[in-house]
Short mmCIF file of C-alpha atoms in Angstrom, two decimals:
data_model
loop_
_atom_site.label_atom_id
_atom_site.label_comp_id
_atom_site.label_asym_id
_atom_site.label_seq_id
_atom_site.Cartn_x
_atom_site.Cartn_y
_atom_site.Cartn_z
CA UNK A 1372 2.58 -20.14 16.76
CA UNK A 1373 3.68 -19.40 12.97
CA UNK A 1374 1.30 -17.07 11.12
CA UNK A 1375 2.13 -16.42 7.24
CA UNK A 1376 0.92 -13.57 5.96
CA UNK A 1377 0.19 -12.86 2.35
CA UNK A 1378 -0.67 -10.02 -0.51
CA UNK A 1379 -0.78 -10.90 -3.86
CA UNK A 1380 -2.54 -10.37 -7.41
CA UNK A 1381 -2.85 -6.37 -7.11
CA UNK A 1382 0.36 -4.68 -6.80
CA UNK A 1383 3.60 -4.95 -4.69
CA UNK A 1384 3.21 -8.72 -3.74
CA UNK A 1385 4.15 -9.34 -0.14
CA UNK A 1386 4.97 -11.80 2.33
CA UNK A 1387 5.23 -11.57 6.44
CA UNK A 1388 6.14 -14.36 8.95
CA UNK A 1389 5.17 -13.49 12.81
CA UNK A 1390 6.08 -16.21 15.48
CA UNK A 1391 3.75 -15.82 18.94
CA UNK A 1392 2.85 -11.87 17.55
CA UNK A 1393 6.58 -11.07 16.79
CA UNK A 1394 7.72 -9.86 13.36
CA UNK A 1395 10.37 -12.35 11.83
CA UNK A 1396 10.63 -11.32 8.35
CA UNK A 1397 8.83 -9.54 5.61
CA UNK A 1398 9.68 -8.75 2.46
CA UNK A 1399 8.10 -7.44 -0.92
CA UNK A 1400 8.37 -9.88 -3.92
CA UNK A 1401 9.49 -6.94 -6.43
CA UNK A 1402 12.88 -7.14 -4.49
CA UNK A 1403 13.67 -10.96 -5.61
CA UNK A 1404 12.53 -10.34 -9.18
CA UNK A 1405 13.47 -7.18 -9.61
CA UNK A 1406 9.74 -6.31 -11.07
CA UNK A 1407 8.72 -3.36 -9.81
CA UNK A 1408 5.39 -3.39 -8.16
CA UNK A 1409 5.44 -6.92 -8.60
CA UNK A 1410 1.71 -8.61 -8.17
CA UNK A 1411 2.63 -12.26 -9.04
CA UNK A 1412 2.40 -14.84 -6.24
CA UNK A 1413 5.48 -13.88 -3.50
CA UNK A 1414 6.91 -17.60 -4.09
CA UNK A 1415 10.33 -15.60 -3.12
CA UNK A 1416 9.11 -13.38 -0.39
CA UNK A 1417 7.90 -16.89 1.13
CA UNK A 1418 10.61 -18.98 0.77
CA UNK A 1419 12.70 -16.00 2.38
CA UNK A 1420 10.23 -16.15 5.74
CA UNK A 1421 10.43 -19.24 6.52
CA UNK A 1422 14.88 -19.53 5.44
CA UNK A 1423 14.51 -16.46 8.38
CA UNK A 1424 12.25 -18.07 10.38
CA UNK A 1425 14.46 -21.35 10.32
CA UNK A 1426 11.26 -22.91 9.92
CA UNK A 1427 10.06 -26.06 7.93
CA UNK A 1428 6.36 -25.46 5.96
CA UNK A 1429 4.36 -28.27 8.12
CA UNK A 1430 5.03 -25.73 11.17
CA UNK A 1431 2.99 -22.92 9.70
CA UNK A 1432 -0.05 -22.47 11.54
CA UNK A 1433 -2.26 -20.06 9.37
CA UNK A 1434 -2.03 -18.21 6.13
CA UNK A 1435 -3.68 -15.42 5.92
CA UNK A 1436 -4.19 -13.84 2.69
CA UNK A 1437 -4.96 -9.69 3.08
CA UNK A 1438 -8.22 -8.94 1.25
CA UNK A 1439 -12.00 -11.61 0.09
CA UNK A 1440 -11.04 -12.02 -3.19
CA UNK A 1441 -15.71 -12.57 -3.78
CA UNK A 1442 -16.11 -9.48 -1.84
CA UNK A 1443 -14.05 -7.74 -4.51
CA UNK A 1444 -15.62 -9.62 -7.12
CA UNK A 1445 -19.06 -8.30 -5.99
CA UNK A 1446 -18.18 -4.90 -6.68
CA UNK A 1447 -17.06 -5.43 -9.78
CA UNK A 1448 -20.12 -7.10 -10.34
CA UNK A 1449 -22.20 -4.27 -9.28
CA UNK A 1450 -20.52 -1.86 -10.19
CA UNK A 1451 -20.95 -2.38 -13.75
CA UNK A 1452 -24.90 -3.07 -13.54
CA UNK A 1453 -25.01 0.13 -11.63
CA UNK A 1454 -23.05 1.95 -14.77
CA UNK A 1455 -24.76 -0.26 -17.54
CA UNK A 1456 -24.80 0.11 -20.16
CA UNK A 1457 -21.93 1.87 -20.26
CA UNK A 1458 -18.65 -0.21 -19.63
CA UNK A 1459 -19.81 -2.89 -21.57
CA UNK A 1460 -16.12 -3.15 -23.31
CA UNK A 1461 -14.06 -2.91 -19.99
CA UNK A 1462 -16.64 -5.37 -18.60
CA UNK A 1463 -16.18 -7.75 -21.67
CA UNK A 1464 -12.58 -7.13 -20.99
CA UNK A 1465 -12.30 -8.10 -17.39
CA UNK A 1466 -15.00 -10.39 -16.59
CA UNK A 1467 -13.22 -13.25 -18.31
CA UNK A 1468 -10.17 -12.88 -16.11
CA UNK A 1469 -12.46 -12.60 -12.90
CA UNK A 1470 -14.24 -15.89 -13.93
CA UNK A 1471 -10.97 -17.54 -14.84
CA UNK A 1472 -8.69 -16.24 -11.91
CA UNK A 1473 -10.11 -14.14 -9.26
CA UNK A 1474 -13.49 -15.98 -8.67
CA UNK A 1475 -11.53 -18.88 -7.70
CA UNK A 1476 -8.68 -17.16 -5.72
CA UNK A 1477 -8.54 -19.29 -2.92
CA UNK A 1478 -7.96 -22.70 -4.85
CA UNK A 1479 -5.41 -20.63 -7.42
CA UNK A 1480 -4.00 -19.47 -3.13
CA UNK A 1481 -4.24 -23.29 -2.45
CA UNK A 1482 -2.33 -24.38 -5.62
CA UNK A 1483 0.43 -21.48 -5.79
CA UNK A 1484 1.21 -22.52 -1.66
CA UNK A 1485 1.79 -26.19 -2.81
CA UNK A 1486 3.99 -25.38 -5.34
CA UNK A 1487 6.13 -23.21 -2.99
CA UNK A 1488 6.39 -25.06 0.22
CA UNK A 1489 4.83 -28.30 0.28
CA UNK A 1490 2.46 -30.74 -1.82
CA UNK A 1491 1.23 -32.61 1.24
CA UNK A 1492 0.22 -30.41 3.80
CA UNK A 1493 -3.98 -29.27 3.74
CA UNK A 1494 -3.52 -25.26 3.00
CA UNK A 1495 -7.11 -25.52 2.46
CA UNK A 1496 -7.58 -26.04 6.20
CA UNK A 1497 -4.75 -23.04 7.31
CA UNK A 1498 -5.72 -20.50 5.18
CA UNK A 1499 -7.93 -17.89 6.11
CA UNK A 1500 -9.04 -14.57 4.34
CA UNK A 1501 -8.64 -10.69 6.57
CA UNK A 1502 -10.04 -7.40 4.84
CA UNK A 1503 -8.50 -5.49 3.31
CA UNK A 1504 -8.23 -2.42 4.85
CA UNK A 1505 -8.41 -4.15 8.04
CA UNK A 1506 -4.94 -5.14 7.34
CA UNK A 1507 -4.36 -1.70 6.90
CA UNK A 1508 -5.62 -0.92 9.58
CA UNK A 1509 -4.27 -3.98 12.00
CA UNK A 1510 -0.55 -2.90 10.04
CA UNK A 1511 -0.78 0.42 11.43
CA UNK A 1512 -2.13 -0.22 15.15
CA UNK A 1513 -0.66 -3.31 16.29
CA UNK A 1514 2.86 -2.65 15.82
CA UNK A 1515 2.10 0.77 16.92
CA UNK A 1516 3.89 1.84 20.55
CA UNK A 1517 0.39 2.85 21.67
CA UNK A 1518 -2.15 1.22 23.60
CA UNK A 1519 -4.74 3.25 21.63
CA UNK A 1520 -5.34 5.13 18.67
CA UNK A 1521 -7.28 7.10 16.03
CA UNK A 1522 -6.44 4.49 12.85
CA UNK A 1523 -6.90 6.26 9.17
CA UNK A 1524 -6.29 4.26 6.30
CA UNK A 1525 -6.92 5.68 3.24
CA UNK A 1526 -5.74 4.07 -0.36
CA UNK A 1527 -7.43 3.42 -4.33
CA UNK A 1528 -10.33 0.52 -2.72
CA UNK A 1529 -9.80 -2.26 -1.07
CA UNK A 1530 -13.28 -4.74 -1.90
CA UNK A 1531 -15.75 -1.74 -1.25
CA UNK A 1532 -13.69 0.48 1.56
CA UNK A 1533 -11.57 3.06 0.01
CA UNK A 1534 -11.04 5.61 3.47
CA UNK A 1535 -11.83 4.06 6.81
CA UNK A 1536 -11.45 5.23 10.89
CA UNK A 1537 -11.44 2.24 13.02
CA UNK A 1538 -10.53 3.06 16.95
CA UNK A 1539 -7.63 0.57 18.35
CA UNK A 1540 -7.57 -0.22 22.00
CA UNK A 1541 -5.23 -2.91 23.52
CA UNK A 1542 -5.65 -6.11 21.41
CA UNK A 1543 -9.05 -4.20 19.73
CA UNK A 1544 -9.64 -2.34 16.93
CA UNK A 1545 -12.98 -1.45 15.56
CA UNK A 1546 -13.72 0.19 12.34
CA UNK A 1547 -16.49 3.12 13.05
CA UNK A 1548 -16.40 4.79 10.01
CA UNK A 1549 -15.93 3.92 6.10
CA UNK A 1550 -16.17 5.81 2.94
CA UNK A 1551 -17.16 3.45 -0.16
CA UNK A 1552 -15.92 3.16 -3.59
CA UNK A 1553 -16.63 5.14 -6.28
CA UNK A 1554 -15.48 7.75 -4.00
CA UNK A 1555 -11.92 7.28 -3.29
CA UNK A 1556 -8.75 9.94 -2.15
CA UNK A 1557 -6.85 7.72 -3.44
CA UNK A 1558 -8.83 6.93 -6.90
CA UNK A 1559 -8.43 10.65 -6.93
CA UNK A 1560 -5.24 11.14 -7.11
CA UNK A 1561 -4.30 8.59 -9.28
CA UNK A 1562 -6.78 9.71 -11.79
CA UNK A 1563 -4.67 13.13 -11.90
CA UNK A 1564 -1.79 10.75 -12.07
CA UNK A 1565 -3.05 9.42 -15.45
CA UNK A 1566 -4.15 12.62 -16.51
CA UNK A 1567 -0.41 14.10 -16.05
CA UNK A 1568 0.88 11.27 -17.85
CA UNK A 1569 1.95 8.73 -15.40
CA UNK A 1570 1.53 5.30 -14.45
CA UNK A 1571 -1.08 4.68 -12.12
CA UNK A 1572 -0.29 2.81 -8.91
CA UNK A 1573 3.11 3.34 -9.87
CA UNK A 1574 3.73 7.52 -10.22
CA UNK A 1575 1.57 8.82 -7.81
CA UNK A 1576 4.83 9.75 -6.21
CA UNK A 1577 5.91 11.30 -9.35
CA UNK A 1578 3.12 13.79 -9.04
CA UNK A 1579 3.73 14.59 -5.31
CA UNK A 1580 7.62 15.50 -6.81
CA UNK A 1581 6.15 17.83 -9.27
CA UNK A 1582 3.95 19.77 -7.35
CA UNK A 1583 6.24 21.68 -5.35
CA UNK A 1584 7.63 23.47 -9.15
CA UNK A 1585 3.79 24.19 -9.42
CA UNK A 1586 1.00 26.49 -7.96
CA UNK A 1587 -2.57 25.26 -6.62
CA UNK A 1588 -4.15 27.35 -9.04
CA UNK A 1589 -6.95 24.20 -9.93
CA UNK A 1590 -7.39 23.96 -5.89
CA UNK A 1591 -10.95 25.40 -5.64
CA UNK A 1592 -11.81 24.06 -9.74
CA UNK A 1593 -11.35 20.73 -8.34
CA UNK A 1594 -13.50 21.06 -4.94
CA UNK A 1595 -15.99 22.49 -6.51
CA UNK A 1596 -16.56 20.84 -9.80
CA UNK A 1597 -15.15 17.47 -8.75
CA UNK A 1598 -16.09 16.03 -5.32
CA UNK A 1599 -18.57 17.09 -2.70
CA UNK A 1600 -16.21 17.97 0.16
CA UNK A 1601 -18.00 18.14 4.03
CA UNK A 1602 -16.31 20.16 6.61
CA UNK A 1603 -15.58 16.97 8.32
CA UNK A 1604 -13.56 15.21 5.05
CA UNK A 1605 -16.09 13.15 4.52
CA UNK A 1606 -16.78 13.66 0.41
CA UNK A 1607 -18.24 11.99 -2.80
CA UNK A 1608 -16.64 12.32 -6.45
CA UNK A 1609 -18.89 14.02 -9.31
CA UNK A 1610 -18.35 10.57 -11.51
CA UNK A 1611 -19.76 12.44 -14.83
CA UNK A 1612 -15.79 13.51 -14.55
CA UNK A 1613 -14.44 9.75 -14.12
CA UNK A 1614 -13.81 6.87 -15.87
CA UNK A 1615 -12.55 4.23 -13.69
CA UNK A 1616 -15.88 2.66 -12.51
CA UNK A 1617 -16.60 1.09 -16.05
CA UNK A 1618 -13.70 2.09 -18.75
CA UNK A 1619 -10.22 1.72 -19.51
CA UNK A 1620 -9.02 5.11 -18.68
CA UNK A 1621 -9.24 6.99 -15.21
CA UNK A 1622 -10.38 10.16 -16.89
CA UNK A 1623 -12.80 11.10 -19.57
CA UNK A 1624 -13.10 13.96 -22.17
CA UNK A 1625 -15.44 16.27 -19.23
CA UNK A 1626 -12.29 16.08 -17.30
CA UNK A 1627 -9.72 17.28 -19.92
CA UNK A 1628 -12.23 20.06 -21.15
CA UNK A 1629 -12.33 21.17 -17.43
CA UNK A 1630 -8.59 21.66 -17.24
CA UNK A 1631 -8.39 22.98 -20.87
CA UNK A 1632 -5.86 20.19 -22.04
CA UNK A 1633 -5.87 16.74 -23.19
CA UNK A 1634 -4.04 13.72 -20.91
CA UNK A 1635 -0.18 14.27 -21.52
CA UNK A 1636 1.29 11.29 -24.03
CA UNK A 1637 4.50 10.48 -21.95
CA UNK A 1638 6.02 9.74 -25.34
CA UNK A 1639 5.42 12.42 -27.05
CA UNK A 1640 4.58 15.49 -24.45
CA UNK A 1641 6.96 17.10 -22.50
CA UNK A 1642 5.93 17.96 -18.85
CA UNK A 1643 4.85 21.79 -19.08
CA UNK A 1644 4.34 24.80 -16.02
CA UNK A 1645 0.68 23.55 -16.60
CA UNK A 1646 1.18 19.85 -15.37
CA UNK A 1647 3.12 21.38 -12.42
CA UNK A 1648 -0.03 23.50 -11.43
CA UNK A 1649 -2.15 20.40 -11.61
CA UNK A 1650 0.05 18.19 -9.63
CA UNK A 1651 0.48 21.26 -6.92
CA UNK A 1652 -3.20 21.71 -7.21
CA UNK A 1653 -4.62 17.83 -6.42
CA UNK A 1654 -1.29 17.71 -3.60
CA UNK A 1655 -3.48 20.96 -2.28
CA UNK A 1656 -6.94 19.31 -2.47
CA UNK A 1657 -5.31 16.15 -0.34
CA UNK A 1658 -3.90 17.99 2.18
CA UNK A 1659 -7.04 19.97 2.50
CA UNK A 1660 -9.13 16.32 2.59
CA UNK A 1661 -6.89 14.96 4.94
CA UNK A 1662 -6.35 18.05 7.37
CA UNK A 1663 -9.86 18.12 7.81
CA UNK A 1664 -10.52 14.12 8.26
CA UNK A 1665 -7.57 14.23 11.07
CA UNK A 1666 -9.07 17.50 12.86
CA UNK A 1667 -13.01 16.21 12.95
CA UNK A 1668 -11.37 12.82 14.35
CA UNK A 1669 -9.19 14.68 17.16
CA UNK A 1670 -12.10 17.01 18.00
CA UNK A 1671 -14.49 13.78 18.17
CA UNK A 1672 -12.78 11.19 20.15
CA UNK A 1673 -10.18 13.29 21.76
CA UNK A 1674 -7.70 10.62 20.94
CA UNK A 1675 -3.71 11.87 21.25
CA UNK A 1676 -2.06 8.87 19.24
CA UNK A 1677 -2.69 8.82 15.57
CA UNK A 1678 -2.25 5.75 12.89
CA UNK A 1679 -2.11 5.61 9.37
CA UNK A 1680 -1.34 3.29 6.39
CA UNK A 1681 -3.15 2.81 3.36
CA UNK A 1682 -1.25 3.52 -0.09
CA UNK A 1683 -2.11 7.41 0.68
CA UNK A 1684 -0.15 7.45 3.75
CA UNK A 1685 2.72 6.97 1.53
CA UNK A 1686 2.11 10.62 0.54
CA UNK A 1687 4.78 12.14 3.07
CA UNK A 1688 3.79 15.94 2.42
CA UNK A 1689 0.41 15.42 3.46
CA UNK A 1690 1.94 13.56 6.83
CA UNK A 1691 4.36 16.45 7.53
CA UNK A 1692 1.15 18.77 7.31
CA UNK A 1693 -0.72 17.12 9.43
CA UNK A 1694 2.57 16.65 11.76
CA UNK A 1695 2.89 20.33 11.71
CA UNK A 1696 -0.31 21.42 12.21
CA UNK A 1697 -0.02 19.50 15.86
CA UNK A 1698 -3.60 17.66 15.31
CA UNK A 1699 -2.35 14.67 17.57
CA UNK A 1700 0.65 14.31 20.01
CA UNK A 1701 1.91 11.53 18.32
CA UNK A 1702 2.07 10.05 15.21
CA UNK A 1703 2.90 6.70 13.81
CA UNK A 1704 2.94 5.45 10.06
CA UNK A 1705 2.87 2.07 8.96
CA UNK A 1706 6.48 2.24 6.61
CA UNK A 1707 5.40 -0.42 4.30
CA UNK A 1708 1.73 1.49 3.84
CA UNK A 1709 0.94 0.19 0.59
CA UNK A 1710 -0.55 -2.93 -0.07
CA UNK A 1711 2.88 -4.94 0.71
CA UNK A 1712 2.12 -3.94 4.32
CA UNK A 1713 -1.25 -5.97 4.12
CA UNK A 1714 0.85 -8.86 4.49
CA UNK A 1715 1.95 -7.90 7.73
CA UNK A 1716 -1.39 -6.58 9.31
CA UNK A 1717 -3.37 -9.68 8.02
CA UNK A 1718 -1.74 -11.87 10.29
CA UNK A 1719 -1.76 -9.18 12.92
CA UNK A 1720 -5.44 -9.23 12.80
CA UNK A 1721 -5.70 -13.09 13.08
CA UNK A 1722 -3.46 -13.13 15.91
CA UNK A 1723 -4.82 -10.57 17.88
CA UNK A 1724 -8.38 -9.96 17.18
CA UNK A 1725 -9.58 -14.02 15.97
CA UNK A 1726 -7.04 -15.87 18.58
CA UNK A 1727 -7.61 -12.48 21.68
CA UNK A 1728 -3.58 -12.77 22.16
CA UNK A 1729 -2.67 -9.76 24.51
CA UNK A 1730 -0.86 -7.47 23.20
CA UNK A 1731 2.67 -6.78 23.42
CA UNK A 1732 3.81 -3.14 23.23
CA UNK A 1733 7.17 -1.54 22.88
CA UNK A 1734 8.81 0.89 20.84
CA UNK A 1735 10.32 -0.54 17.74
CA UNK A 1736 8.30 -3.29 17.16
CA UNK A 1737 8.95 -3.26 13.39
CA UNK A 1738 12.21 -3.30 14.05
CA UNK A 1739 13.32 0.07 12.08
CA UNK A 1740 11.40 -1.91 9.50
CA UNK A 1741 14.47 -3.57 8.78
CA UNK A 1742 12.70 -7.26 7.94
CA UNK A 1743 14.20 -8.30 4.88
CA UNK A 1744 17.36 -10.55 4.07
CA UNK A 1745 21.03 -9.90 5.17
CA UNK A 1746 23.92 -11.16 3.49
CA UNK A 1747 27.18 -11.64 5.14
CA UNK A 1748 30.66 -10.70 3.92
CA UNK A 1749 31.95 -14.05 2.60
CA UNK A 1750 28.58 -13.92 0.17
CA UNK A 1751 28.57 -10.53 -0.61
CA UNK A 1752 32.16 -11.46 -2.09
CA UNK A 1753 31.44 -14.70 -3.56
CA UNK A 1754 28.92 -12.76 -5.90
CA UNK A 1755 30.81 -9.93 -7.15
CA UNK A 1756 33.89 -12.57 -8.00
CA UNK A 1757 30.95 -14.52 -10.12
CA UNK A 1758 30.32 -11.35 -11.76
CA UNK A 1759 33.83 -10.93 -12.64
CA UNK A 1760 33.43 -7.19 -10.51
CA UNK A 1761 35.79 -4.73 -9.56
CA UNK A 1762 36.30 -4.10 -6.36
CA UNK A 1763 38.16 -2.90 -3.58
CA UNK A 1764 38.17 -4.66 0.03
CA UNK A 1765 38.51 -2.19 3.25
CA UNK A 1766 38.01 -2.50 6.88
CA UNK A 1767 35.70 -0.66 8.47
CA UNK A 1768 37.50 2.21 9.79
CA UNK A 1769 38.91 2.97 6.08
CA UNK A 1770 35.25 2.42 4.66
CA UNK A 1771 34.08 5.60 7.34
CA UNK A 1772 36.93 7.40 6.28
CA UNK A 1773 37.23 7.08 2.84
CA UNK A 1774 32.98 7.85 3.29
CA UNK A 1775 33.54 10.71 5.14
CA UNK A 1776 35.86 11.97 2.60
CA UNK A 1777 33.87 11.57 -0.48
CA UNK A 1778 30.69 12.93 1.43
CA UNK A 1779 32.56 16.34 2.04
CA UNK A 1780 33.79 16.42 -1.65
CA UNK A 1781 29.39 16.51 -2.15
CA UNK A 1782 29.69 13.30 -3.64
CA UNK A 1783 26.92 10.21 -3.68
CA UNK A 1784 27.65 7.04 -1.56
CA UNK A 1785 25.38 3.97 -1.93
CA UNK A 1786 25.60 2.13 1.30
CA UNK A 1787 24.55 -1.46 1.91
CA UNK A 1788 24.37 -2.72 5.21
CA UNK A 1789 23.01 -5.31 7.50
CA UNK A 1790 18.75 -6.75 6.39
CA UNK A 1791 16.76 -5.04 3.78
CA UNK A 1792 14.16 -2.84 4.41
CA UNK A 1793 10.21 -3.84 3.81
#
């Protein structure tokens, strides 16, 4: 059985084939068009699957796209009548788009899966909708090497979930816990992301680079004037200091008269000891939220295997923390955390918790997470002669040497070899 899995229309577009609960390919679309964080329809990521896959489109059994496109919508929806009248212009802005596009997601899914692999076959009838941090979720477990776990995901939001705990046993997994946007860890630190004067969803990791050059000095400004934080994890935002629920910004003037500055102009403003103490400072206040979710969950279920995914699981300092502090035995991250990885885990929740498939456990079932194309010598050749490149052919014990060599003179070596990572 063929199960295609999709994400598509946020950020980093994805696409995942598994045949009978076995990964065969998966790849983000940014790596075909060379967009980064690509959110367009994966026509490429597809189209790669099924080449992989040796498969023609008329064999695919399901699609399953990652997220409810209405549940989302709903939010948005309420969100702004919660907030109103403020917002009006962002909800001016964006309902349009909603209407036009996101409303009717499944016939724009319908349409865009005709286009790429075949007019005639009913998608309407194959495709089917997971949530979306139960794809995080099902990403992290399933190819897990544990028959069960503690599973955190934790990202921006999904339709309303923005942290959840679900508990994965076997073939099950069963969210027990969920904390609900506006109140987001990762909302949180992207909002300090803007405010330093970076992209958001894009240079979050940019921030966890710069704290290190910084001290936490805003640690204890930020728990106390901007969240609500339990001894558990468990918190709520003070939104008087937001802007994200109904503006155009992620931060408003409250927040930059807390801090004493304005948001840094990436054009014009220089990154200053100041931005380094905020980015150490909200790298502080993670660790601190996620320390505590990860103790109260290994003190209340006594579980030894941990899970995570979620675009906050990218955060690797806040892993190695909770790694070092010994909290669980083991620990396992989803590599492709973000929402690329929804792909995967929304076809991992079909086949395991809709069709009850037992579960197959080993060790590398992501196969080093090596899931993307290969390309073979004779290709890899053909290309760089169409390009007109220079280049020098070696076999492979001159290529080690010659590596070796360079490596010891402290110099950089790219190395491309065998399938792409996802």
């Amino acid at each position: 059985m063929n199960i295609l899995g999709i994400s598509a229309f946020y950020h980093d577009s994805a696409a995942c084939l598994i045949r009978d609960g076995d990964i065969i390919a998966a790849a983000q679309e940014e790596r075909f068009t060379r967009k980064k964080h690509d959110a367009g329809f994966p026509h490429n990521s597809i189209q790669y699957c099924l080449k992989q896959a040796q498969l023609d489109p008329e064999h695919i059994d399901n699609v399953v796209f990652y997220e409810k496109p209405f549940m989302k919508f709903e939010r948005l929806l309420e969100t702004y009548l919660a907030f109103a009248p403020r917002g009006f212009t962002s909800f001016f802005k964006a309902m349009p788009i909603w209407i036009k596009d996101k409303l009717f997601q499944k016939s724009v899914l319908i349409k865009e899966l005709k286009k790429t692999l075949n007019q005639k076959v009913n998608w309407n009838e194959k495709l089917l909708f997971s949530e979306h941090h139960l794809s995080h979720a099902a990403s992290a477990f399933y190819p897990s090497p544990y028959k069960s776990a503690a599973v955190l995901t934790l990202d921006g939001v999904g339709e309303w979930t923005t942290t959840s705990f679900a508990l994965g046993k076997d073939n099950d997994l069963k969210v027990i816990k969920e904390i609900h946007f506006p109140h987001s860890i990762g909302l949180l630190y992207s909002a300090f992301t803007y405010y330093t004067g970076f992209k958001v969803n894009s240079g979050e990791y940019k921030v966890m680079g710069l704290a290190p050059y910084g001290k936490p000095k805003f640690k204890d400004l930020i728990i106390e004037k901007l969240m609500d934080l339990k001894s558990d994890g468990s918190f709520r935002l003070n939104m008087k200091y937001f802007n994200y629920t109904t503006g155009l910004t992620m931060t408003n003037k409250k927040f930059s008269d807390l801090f004493g500055e304005p948001v840094r102009d990436p054009k014009k403003d220089l990154l200053t000891q100041f931005h380094m103490d905020i980015a150490s400072s909200i790298q502080a206040v993670t660790e601190e939220i996620i320390l505590r979710i990860t103790k109260n969950l290994a003190e209340e279920y006594k579980i030894k295997n941990l899970c995570l995914a979620g675009g906050v699981a990218l955060n690797c300092v806040a892993n190695g923390k909770v790694l070092k502090e010994k909290i669980f035995d083991n620990i396992w991250i989803q590599p492709a955390s973000g929402d690329a990885g929804g792909s995967l885990g929304a076809a991992f929740a079909y086949w395991y918790q809709e069709l009850g498939k037992p579960r197959n456990i080993y060790k590398d079932q992501m196969k080093g997470s090596y899931l993307g194309p290969k390309f073979s010598e004779s290709v890899i050749q053909e290309k760089l002669n169409d390009l007109n490149a220079v280049y020098k052919k070696k076999d492979s014990k001159e290529i080690v040497s010659i590596t070796a060599k360079e490596l010891s003179n402290s110099k950089t070596v790219g190395w491309f070899q065998g399938r792409m990572e996802f």
